[in-house]
XYZ file of C-alpha atoms in Angstrom:
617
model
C 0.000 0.000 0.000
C 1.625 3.062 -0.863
C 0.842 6.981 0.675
C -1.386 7.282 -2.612
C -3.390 4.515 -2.118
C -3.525 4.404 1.516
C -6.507 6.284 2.341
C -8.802 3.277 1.288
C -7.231 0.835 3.385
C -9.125 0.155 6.382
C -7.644 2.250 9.029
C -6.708 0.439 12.477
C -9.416 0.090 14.407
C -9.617 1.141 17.773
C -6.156 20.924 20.575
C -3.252 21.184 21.232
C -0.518 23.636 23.095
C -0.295 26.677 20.904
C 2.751 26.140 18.794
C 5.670 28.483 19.980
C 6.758 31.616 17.744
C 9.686 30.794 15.692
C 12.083 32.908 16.729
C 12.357 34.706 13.450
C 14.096 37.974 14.713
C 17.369 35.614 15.499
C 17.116 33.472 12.210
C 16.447 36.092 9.898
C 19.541 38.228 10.796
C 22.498 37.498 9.194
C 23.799 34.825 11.209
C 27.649 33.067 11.122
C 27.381 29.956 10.602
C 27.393 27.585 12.662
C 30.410 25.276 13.199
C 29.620 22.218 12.914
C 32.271 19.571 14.637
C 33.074 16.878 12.487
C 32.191 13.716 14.841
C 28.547 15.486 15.628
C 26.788 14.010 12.411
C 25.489 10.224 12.368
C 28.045 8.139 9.928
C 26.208 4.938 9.009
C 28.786 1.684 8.727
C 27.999 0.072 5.215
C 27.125 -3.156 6.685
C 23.792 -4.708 5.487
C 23.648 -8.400 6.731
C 24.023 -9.442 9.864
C 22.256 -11.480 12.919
C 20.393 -9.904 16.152
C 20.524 -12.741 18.213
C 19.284 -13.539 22.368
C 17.289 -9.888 21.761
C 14.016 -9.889 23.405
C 12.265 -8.277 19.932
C 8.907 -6.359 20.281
C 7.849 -5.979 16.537
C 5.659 -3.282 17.083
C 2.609 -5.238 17.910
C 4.028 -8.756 20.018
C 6.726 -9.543 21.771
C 8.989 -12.646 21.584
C 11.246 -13.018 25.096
C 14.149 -14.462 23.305
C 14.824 -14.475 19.435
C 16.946 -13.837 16.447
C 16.538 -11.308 13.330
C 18.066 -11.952 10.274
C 19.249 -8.991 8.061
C 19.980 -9.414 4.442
C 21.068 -6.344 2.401
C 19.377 -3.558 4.235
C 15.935 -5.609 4.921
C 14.364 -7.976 7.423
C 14.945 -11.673 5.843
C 13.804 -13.359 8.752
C 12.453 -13.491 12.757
C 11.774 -15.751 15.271
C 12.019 -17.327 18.791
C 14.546 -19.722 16.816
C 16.222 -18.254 13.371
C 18.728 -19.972 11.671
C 21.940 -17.955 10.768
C 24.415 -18.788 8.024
C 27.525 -18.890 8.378
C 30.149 -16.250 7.929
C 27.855 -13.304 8.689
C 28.488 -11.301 11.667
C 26.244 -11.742 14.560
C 25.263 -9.091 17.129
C 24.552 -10.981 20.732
C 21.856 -8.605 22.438
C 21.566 -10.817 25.433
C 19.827 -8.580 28.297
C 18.591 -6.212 25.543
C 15.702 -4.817 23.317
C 15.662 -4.914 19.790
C 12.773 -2.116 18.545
C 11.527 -1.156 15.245
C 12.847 2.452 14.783
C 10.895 5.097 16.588
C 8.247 7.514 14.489
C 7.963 10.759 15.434
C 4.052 11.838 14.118
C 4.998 15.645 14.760
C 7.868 17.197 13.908
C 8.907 20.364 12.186
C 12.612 19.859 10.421
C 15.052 21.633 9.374
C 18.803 22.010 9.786
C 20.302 18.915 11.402
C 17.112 17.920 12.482
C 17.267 14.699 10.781
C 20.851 14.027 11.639
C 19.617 14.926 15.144
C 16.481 12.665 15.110
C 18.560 9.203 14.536
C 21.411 9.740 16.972
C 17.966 9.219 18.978
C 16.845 6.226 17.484
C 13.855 8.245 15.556
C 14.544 6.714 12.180
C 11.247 8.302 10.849
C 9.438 11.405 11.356
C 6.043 13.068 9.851
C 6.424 17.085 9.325
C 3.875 19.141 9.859
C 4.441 22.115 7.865
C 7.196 23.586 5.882
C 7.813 24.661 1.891
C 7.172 22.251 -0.920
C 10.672 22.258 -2.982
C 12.092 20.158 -0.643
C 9.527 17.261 -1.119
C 10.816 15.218 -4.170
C 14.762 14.964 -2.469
C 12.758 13.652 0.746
C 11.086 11.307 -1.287
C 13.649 10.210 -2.547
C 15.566 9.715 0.135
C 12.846 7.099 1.945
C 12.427 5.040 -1.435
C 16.526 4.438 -1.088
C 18.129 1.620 0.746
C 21.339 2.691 0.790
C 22.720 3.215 3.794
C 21.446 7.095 5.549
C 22.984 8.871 8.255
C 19.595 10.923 8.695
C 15.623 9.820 9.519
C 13.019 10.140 6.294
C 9.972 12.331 6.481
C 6.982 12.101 4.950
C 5.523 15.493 4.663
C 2.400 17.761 4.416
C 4.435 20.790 2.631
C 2.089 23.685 3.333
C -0.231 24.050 5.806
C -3.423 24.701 4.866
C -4.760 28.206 7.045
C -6.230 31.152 6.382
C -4.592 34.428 5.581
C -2.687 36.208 8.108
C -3.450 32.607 10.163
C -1.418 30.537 12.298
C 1.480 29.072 10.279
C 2.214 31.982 8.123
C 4.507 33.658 10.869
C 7.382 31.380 10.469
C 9.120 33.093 7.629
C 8.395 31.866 4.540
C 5.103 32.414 1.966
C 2.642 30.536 2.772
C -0.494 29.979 -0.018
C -3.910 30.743 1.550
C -7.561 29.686 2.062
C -10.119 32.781 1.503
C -13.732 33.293 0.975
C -13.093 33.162 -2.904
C -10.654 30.270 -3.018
C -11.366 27.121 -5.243
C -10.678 24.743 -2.794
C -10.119 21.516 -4.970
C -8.002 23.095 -6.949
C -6.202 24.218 -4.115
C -5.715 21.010 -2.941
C -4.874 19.411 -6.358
C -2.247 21.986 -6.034
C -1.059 21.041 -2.808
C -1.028 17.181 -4.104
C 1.019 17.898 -7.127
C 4.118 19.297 -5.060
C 4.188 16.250 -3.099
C 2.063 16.554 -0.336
C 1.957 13.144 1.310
C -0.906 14.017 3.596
C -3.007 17.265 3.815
C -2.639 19.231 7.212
C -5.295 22.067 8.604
C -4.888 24.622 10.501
C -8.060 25.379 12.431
C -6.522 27.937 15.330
C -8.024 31.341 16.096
C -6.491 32.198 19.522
C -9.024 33.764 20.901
C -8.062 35.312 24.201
C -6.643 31.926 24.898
C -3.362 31.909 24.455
C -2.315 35.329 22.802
C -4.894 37.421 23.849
C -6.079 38.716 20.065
C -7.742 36.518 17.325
C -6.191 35.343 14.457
C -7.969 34.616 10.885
C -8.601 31.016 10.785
C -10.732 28.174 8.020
C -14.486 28.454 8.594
C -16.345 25.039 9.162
C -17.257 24.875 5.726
C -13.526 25.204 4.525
C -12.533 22.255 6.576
C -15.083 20.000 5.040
C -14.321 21.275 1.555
C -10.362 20.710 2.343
C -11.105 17.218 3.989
C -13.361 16.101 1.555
C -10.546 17.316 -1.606
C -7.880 15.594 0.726
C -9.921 12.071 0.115
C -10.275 12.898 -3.223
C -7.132 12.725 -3.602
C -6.246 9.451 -1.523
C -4.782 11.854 0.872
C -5.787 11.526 4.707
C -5.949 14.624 6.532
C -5.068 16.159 10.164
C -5.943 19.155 11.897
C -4.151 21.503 14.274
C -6.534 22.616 16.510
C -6.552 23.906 20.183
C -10.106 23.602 21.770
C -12.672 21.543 21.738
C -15.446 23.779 20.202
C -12.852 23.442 17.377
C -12.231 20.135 17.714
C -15.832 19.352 17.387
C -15.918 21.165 13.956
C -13.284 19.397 12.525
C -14.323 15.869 13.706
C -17.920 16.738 11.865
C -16.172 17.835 9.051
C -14.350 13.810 8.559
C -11.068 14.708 9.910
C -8.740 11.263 10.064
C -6.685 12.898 12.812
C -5.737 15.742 15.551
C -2.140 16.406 15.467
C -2.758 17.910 19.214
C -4.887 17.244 22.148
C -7.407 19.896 22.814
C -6.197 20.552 25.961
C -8.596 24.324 26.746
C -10.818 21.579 29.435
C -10.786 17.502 29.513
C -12.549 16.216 26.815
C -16.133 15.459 27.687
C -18.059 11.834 27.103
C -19.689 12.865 23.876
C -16.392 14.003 21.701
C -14.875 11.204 23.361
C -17.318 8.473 21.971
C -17.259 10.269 18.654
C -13.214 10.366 18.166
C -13.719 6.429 18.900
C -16.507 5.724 16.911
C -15.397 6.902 13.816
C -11.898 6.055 14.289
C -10.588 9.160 14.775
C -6.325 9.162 16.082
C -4.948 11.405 18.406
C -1.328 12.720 18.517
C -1.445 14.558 21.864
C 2.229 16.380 21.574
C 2.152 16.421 25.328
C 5.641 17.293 25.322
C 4.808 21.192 24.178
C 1.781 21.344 26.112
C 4.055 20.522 29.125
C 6.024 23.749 28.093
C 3.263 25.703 27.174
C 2.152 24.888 30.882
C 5.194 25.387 32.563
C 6.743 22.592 33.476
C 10.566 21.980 34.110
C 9.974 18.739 31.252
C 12.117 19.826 28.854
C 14.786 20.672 31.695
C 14.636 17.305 33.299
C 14.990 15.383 29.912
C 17.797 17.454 29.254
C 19.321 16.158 32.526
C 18.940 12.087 31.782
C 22.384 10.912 31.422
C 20.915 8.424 28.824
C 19.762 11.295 26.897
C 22.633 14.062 27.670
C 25.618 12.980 26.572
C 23.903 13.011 22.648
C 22.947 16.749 22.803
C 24.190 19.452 20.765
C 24.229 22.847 22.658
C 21.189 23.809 20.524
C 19.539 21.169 21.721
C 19.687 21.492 25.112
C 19.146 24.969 24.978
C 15.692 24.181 23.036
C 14.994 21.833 26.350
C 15.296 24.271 28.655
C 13.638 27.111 26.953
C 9.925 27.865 27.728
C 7.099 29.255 25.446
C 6.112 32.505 26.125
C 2.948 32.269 27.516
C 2.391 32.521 31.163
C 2.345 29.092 33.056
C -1.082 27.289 33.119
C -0.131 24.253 34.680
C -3.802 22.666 34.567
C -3.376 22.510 30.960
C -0.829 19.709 30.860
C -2.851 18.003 33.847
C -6.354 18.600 31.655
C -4.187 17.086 28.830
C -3.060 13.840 30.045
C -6.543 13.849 32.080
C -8.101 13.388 27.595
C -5.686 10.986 26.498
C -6.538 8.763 29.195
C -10.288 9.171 28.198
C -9.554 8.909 24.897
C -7.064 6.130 24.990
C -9.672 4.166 27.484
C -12.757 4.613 24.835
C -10.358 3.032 22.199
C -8.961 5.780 20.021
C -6.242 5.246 18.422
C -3.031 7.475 19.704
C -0.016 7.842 17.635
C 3.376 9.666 19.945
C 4.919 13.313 18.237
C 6.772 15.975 19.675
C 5.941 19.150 17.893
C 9.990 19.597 18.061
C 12.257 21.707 18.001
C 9.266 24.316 19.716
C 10.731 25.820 23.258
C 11.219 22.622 25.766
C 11.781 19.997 23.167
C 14.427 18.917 20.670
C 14.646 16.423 17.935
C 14.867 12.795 18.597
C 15.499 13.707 22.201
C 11.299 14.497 22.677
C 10.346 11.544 21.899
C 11.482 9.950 24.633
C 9.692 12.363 26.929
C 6.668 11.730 24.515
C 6.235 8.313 25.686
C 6.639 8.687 29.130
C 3.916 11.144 29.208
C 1.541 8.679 27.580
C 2.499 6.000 30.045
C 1.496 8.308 32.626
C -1.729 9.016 30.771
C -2.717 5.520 30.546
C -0.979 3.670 28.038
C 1.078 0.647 29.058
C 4.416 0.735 28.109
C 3.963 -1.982 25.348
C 1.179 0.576 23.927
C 3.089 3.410 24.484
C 5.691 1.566 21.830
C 3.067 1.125 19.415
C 2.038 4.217 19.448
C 6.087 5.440 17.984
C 6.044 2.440 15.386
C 3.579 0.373 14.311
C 0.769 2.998 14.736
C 1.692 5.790 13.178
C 3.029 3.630 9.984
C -0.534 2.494 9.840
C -2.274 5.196 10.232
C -0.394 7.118 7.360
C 0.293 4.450 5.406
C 4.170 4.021 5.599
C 3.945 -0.047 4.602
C 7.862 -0.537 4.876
C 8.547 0.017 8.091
C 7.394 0.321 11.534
C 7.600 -3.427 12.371
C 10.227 -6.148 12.497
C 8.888 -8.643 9.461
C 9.804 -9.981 7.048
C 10.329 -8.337 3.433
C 10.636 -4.457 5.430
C 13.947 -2.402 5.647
C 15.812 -2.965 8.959
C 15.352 0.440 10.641
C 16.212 -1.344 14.018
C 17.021 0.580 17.490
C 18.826 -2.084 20.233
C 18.215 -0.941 23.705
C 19.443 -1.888 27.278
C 16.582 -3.111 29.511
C 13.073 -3.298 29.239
C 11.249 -0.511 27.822
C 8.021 -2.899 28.116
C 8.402 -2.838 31.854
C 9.920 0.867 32.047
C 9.536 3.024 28.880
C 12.245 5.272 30.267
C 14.835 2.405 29.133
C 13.782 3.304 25.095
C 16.952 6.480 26.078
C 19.544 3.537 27.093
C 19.959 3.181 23.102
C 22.808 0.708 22.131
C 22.951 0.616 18.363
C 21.130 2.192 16.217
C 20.491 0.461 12.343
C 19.429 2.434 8.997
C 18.755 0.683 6.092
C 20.577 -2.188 7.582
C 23.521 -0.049 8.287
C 24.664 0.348 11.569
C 24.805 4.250 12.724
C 27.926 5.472 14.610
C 26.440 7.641 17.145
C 28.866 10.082 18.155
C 28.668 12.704 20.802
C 28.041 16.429 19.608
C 30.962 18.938 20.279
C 30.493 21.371 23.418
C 29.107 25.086 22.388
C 31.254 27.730 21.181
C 32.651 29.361 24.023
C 31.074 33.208 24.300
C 32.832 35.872 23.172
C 34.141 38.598 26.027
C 32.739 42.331 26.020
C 34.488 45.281 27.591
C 34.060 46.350 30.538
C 32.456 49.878 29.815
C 29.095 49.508 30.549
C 27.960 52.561 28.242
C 26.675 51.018 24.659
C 25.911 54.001 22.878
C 25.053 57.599 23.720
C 24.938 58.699 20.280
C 26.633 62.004 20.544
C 28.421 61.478 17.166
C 26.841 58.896 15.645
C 25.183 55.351 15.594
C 28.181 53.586 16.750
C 28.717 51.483 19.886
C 31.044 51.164 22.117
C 31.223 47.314 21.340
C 29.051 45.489 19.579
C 26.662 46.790 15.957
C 22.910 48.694 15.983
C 20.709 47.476 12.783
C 17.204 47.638 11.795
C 14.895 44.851 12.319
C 11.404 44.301 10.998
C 8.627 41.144 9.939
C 9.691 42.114 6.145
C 12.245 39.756 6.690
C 9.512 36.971 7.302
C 7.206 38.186 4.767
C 5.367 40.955 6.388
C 4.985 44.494 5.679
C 6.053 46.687 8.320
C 8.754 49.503 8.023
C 11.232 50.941 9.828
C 13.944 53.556 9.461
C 16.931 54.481 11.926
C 18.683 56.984 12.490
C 20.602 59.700 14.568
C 18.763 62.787 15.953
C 20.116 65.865 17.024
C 19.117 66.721 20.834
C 19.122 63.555 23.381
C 17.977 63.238 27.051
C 19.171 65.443 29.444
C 20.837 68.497 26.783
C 22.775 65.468 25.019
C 24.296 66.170 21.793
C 22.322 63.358 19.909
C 19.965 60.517 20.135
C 18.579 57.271 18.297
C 15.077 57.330 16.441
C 13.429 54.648 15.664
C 10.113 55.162 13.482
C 8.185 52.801 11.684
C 4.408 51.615 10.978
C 2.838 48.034 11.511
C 1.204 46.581 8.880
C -0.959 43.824 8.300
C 0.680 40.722 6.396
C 2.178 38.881 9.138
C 0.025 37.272 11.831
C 2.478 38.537 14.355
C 4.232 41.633 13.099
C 7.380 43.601 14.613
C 9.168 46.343 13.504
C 12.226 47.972 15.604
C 15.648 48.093 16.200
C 18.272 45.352 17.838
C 21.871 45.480 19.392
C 24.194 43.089 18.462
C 26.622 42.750 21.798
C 29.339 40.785 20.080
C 31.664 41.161 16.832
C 29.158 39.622 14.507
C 25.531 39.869 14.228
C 24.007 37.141 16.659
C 27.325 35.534 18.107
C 27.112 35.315 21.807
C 28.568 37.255 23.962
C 28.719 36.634 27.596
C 26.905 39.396 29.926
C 26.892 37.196 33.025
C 28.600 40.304 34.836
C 26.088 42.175 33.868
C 22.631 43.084 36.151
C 20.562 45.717 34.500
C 19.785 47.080 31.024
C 19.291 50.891 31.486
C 18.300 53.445 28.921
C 16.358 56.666 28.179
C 13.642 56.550 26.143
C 10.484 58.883 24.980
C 8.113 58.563 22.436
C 4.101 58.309 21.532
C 2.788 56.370 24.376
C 2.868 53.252 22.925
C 3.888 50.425 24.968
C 7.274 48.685 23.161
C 8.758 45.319 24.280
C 12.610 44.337 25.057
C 13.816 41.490 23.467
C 16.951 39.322 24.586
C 18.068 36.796 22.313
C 20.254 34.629 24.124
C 21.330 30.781 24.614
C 23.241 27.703 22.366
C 20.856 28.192 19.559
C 20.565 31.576 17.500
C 17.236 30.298 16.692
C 15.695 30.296 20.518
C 13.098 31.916 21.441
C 13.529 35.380 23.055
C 13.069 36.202 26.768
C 11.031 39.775 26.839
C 10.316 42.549 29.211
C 7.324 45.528 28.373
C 8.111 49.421 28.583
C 6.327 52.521 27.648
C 7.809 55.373 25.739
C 5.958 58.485 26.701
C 6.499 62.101 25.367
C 9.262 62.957 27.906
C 12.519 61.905 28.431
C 12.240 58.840 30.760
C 14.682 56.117 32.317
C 14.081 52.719 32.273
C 15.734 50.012 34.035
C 15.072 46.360 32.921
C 16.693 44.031 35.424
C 18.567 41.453 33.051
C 17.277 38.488 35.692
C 13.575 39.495 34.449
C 14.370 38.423 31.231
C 13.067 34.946 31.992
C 14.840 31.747 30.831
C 17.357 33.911 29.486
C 21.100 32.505 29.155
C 22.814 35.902 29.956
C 26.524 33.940 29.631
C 25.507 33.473 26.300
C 23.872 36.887 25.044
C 22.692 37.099 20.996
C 20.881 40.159 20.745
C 18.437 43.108 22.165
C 15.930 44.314 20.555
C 13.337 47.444 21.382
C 10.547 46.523 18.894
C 6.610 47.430 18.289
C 3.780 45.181 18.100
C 0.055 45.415 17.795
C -1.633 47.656 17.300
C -1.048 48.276 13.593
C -0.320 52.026 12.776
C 2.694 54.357 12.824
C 5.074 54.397 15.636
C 8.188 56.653 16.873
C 10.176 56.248 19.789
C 13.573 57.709 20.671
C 16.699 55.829 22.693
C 19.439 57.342 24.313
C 21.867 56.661 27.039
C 21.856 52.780 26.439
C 23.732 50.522 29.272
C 24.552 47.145 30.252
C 25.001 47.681 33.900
């Protein structure tokens, strides 16, 4: 059965934390690159026949205690309580171990070394949610090969489908768009001719409930016009959605699955019976809701010396970041509260991670993913399914997700018993793609931060725009495809009689579901290189302006790409001081310090503001 066909097999019998901001202001500036070490990438061995043999093997559905797997090149030949095994070919003893189909991560957003990053962890296969087309033919590609891969496949929805100015066009790139006038089957054909392997909704308004504003979202009778052109096309499709009002649209409308838990209340008995009855699955992402509640999860994985060792710095520093939203830790418990009622009524539920959003990371989540389950309900032999078997299923991946005969031998070998204690899936011992074996190597330490001078003054701007270390530039959503503007510049007359000031004037536009348009300081040499502040306590300045209310941003951490720590000011029509203490910058690394930026938000409109006397105290 393959992805086009796979809608009309019988499916298996029997929303979601807001998804964090990418942190666009830190990608889009020009940004060194990073330096990559050369033992941090997965190098598969070019083996592709061997033995597994004295493994206990669960093959994603039943276990066998004590048996043997037979590899011959790249797939599964053979496997049993009792396999026989030629001669000559080299033979693995996994005595005290467990041999596991590789892991499938059913929510993942990649990019980078995502991939790389996903099979150091034993995640061999991954389903992204959202991201540009062109790359869909190379990933293709890649899956149908059996050579040996040092990175997981994807299968991919390309673009989301949203509505204009909706969740999932903030993250930088165009992003084609549902409207009152759009021809939705052709839309879809569209989709379905660059590759889409599965059609993914976006059915998210906001509203007050996580960002205080509402966004444009699909209507309920877009989402049955998009799910019914998805099946049209032999495509299944999932939704994105948040609450259960929403939920309940989309399940009317003949969704095949929610890519989230609604997790605004517990699910109640009726949606509950419904998701079961018509066979509805459920990939919870507990992992972000955790964050999104606040919860030290991402911190705490970070800290599992199974799971530590294999971390780059960008990694960890996604772990321990946070989303922005203020802590509502009855989220996560009204979270695991559904998939218990859903998992107890029968629904099917497949494990993701939503990585790389704030408190997860590639490969790494997963692991967290299905100890969250467990503790939801699942046993540890269904948590297993859910990262294999399952989620092959239920998108109709046919050659892989089980140990049997005739598929390729994406194999993880663990120490322990994850069927008695799922936590024993991070105690990975080889790792196999394609029937090579992976040399996991541990990633290089970060970059050591780059000094500043002692002078806490940054600018006054007496002469000029320079600074006394460090580089002042522009920064606006243009760079992610909105419309705002911005200009810079020096002013004569500054607080307090001073020679000279910085102005900073602008407008926000509409185009970009969450627009910005300021200025940032770059502390180090180059634009987003850290620099450590750690000796550093408060960020002063003088500022006036038109009464708007502006935010501080602070880039900091491993990762240039991590989410910002932020602090509020206003900028009235006099001169005023401000000092920001740089601990209220929560989460933020300050030994490892990126960027500042003094930006607008909403409202749209014009804006001015003016800075002056700028210090890192």
């Amino acid at each position: 059965m393959t992805q086009e066909n796979g809608y009309r097999q019988r499916r298996w019998p029997a929303v979601a934390a807001v998804v964090a901001l990418v942190a666009v202001l830190g990608v889009a500036v020009a940004v060194a690159g990073r330096q990559q070490a050369t033992d941090s990438t997965a190098k598969p061995a070019t083996d592709g026949t061997f033995a597994i043999r004295n493994a206990r093997i669960f093959d994603g559905v039943e276990v066998i205690e004590r048996g043997t797997v037979l590899v011959r090149d790249g797939l599964i030949e053979a496997v049993a309580a009792d396999v026989a095994v030629p001669d000559g070919i080299t033979v693995v003893d996994a005595d005290g171990k467990t041999l596991l189909p590789g892991l499938i991560d059913a929510h993942v957003h990649a990019w980078g070394d995502a991939q790389q990053d996903m099979l150091r962890f034993g995640v061999t296969t991954a389903l992204d949610m959202h991201g540009m087309p062109e790359r869909l033919p190379a990933l293709r590609t890649q899956r149908e090969s059996t050579a040996p891969g040092a990175q997981a496949d994807l299968w991919a929805a390309g673009y989301a489908v949203t509505a204009p100015g909706g969740h999932g066009t903030q993250y930088g790139f165009p992003v084609p768009t549902v409207d009152a006038d759009t021809d939705i089957p052709a839309f879809i054909a569209a989709r379905v001719a660059e590759g889409d392997d599965f059609i993914k909704l976006i059915v998210e308004d906001l509203s007050g409930y996580a960002s205080g504003r509402t966004l444009p979202t699909l209507d309920a009778a877009q989402v049955s016009a998009v799910v019914d052109a998805a099946h049209a096309h032999d495509r299944i499709a999932v939704a994105h959605v948040s609450t259960q009002s929403r939920a309940r649209e989309v399940l009317d409308a003949g969704i095949d699955g929610f890519v989230h838990v609604a997790d605004d209340a517990v699910v109640d008995d009726a949606f509950v019976a419904d998701v079961a009855r018509r066979d509805v699955f459920v990939v919870p992402t507990l992992v972000v809701i955790a964050s999104v509640a606040g919860s030290d999860a991402g911190r705490t994985l970070a800290q599992d010396s199974a799971l530590s060792p294999w971390l780059t710095p960008e990694q960890r520093d996604s772990l321990g970041a946070r989303m922005s939203t203020a802590p509502k830790p009855q989220r996560l418990a009204d979270a695991i509260d559904s998939v218990r009622r859903l998992h107890a009524a029968g629904a099917t539920i497949l494990a993701g991670s939503d990585a790389p959003n704030a408190g997860t990371a590639q490969g790494a989540s997963l692991h967290g993913e299905l100890a969250l389950l467990v503790q939801a309900g699942l046993t540890p032999r269904q948590a297993l399914v859910a990262a294999t078997s399952a989620p092959a299923a239920r998108f109709g991946i046919v050659d892989r997700g089980r140990i049997a005969p005739g598929l390729r031998a994406d194999l993880v070998l663990v120490d322990g018993n994850p069927l008695d204690d799922i936590t024993a899936t991070r105690r990975i011992h080889t790792v196999w793609k394609n029937g090579a074996r992976v040399e996991r190597t541990k990633p290089a330490a970060a970059l050591a931060a780059g000094a500043v001078p002692g002078d806490t003054r940054i600018s006054d701007f007496e002469t000029g725009l320079d600074a006394g270390f460090g580089s002042w530039a522009p920064t606006t959503d243009q760079m992610a495809g909105g419309a705002s503007t911005v200009a810079h510049a020096r002013i004569e007359g500054g607080a307090n009689g001073s020679a000279g000031a910085l102005s900073v004037a602008g407008e926000i536009k509409t185009g970009f579901a969450f627009p910005w348009s300021g200025v940032i300081f770059f502390p180090a040499a180059q634009a987003m290189q850290p620099a450590d502040l750690s000796s550093r306590g408060e960020l002063v300045f003088r500022v006036r302006g038109d009464g708007r209310r502006y935010n501080a941003l602070l880039f900091s951490g491993a990762s240039p790409t991590a989410m910002p720590a932020m602090q509020g000011f206003e900028a009235g029509s006099e001169w005023a001081e401000v000092r920001l203490p740089l601990s209220g910058f929560a989460g933020a690394d300050l030994s490892q310090v990126r960027g500042i930026a003094w930006t607008a938000g909403q409202p749209e409109g014009t804006f001015a503001f003016a800075l002056d006397d700028v210090e890192l105290r």
